[in-house]
Amino acid sequence: MNSQLESLAKAIKRKKKKKKRCKVITVSSGKGGVGKTGVSISLAYALSSIFGKKVLLLDCDIGLGNVHVVLNLRPDKSIRSLLNGEKIENVIQSVKGLDVILGFSGIESFIDFESFESADFIYQLEKVFENYDYVVIDNAAGLNKQTVSFSRIADSTYIVTTPEPTALTDAYAFVKSMYKLYDYSSFKVIINMCASKREGYKTYERLRDSAKTFLGLNLPLVGILPFSERVKECLLKKKLILESYPSDPYSLEIKRIVQLEVGEIIKEDLKEGFISRLLGFLK
Ligand SMILES: Nc1ncnc2c1ncn2[C@@H]1O[C@H](COP(=O)(O)OP(=O)(O)O)[C@@H](O)[C@H]1O
Ligand SMILES: [Mg+2]
């Protein structure tokens, strides 16, 4: 019995060593313009500035990358430099306590992405990810090779939609495809640009009910973000809403979402601690 316990303890130790410490979150949507970039930057900033997590923000909205505009970063120092033999570590830029890797804009970027795949781009990234508590990926809208690749390695995918019917239909189509084609189901829903909590919840119910009825899938809601002129204002002024207006309802809801996210991690850690403690006790 003792030797069985010992080998179980060893196996758990090995698993713990192997286990990625980093949690990968992708922020995705069916339709563009629903607020993914704003949400990605806000989540990353809250994780780092409020919860003290080591965060990497990855702008993967290749072709329409705009994280650098909001964060005032050098656009030439981007994923693109990897194609010229630059080391991935040299592509990381630091701002406001966050590490950021930029995608790049321009039509040719879609062609370049093929080269990244052959250069085992995702494998390189995963190695860098190991240095962080969280990686937040600002994904492109819709389903393509790149969004699928990133979502499939993600621990959770935050689906952002607005109450607008087309955004909602496209969000459902994204969830359906990821689930049916890739058996991926770790979604969390954020409804953005809501006139009221009621409108946000009604929108969520439509998405939740379709997913339940047609896919048998549970879609948890994690946040209802209000429409806020301050989001636009901050974008124009290249400021972060959480920094400039920490008490704005948008900022408060972002903090709540992150609290939920971090709380889950704490729960998981406790579970592991409990098993280790149990083994120690039995020994
Ligand atoms: N909650 C919000 N309230 C008001 N405007 C918003 C909100 N979220 C996003 N926006 C605005 O919508 C536009 C698109 O946002 P963005 O984050 O770039 O979307 P995406 O990355 O999905 O294309 C921006 O002009 C942004 O300021
Ligand atoms: Mg964007």
mmCIF file of N, CA and C and ligand atoms in Angstrom, residues 32-38 40 59 61 64-67 138-141, ligand 2:
data_model
loop_
_atom_site.group_PDB
_atom_site.id
_atom_site.type_symbol
_atom_site.label_atom_id
_atom_site.label_comp_id
_atom_site.label_asym_id
_atom_site.label_seq_id
_atom_site.Cartn_x
_atom_site.Cartn_y
_atom_site.Cartn_z
ATOM 1 N N GLY A 32 -16.289 41.497 -36.355
ATOM 2 C CA GLY A 32 -15.311 42.507 -35.936
ATOM 3 C C GLY A 32 -16.005 43.713 -35.306
ATOM 4 N N GLY A 33 -15.236 44.539 -34.627
ATOM 5 C CA GLY A 33 -15.764 45.795 -34.085
ATOM 6 C C GLY A 33 -16.631 45.648 -32.851
ATOM 7 N N VAL A 34 -16.576 44.484 -32.182
ATOM 8 C CA VAL A 34 -17.434 44.281 -31.003
ATOM 9 C C VAL A 34 -16.729 44.656 -29.704
ATOM 10 N N GLY A 35 -15.438 45.000 -29.795
ATOM 11 C CA GLY A 35 -14.716 45.445 -28.591
ATOM 12 C C GLY A 35 -13.673 44.479 -28.074
ATOM 13 N N LYS A 36 -13.237 43.530 -28.921
ATOM 14 C CA LYS A 36 -12.228 42.538 -28.499
ATOM 15 C C LYS A 36 -10.923 43.169 -28.039
ATOM 16 N N THR A 37 -10.420 44.119 -28.828
ATOM 17 C CA THR A 37 -9.128 44.711 -28.484
ATOM 18 C C THR A 37 -9.210 45.450 -27.154
ATOM 19 N N GLY A 38 -10.291 46.210 -26.977
ATOM 20 C CA GLY A 38 -10.493 46.914 -25.707
ATOM 21 C C GLY A 38 -10.559 45.934 -24.542
ATOM 22 N N SER A 40 -9.370 42.810 -24.438
ATOM 23 C CA SER A 40 -8.079 42.115 -24.256
ATOM 24 C C SER A 40 -7.114 42.970 -23.451
ATOM 25 N N ASP A 59 -1.020 40.276 -29.639
ATOM 26 C CA ASP A 59 -1.954 40.838 -30.608
ATOM 27 C C ASP A 59 -1.961 39.951 -31.835
ATOM 28 N N ASP A 61 -4.549 39.884 -33.998
ATOM 29 C CA ASP A 61 -5.521 40.356 -34.972
ATOM 30 C C ASP A 61 -4.736 40.723 -36.220
ATOM 31 N N LEU A 64 -5.256 43.405 -38.984
ATOM 32 C CA LEU A 64 -5.961 44.564 -38.434
ATOM 33 C C LEU A 64 -5.423 44.891 -37.049
ATOM 34 N N GLY A 65 -4.185 44.474 -36.788
ATOM 35 C CA GLY A 65 -3.614 44.669 -35.450
ATOM 36 C C GLY A 65 -3.652 46.124 -35.024
ATOM 37 N N ASN A 66 -4.190 46.406 -33.874
ATOM 38 C CA ASN A 66 -4.229 47.800 -33.440
ATOM 39 C C ASN A 66 -3.872 47.990 -31.972
ATOM 40 N N VAL A 67 -3.359 46.954 -31.320
ATOM 41 C CA VAL A 67 -2.933 47.061 -29.926
ATOM 42 C C VAL A 67 -1.824 48.113 -29.812
ATOM 43 N N ASP A 138 -5.406 38.632 -28.205
ATOM 44 C CA ASP A 138 -6.430 39.401 -28.915
ATOM 45 C C ASP A 138 -6.540 38.789 -30.310
ATOM 46 N N ASN A 139 -7.549 37.969 -30.494
ATOM 47 C CA ASN A 139 -7.675 37.220 -31.741
ATOM 48 C C ASN A 139 -8.375 38.017 -32.839
ATOM 49 N N ALA A 140 -8.217 37.577 -34.059
ATOM 50 C CA ALA A 140 -8.950 38.203 -35.164
ATOM 51 C C ALA A 140 -10.405 37.733 -35.086
ATOM 52 N N ALA A 141 -11.289 38.448 -35.767
ATOM 53 C CA ALA A 141 -12.696 38.032 -35.764
ATOM 54 C C ALA A 141 -12.888 36.805 -36.648
HETATM 55 MG MG MG B 2 -9.313 44.368 -32.636
#
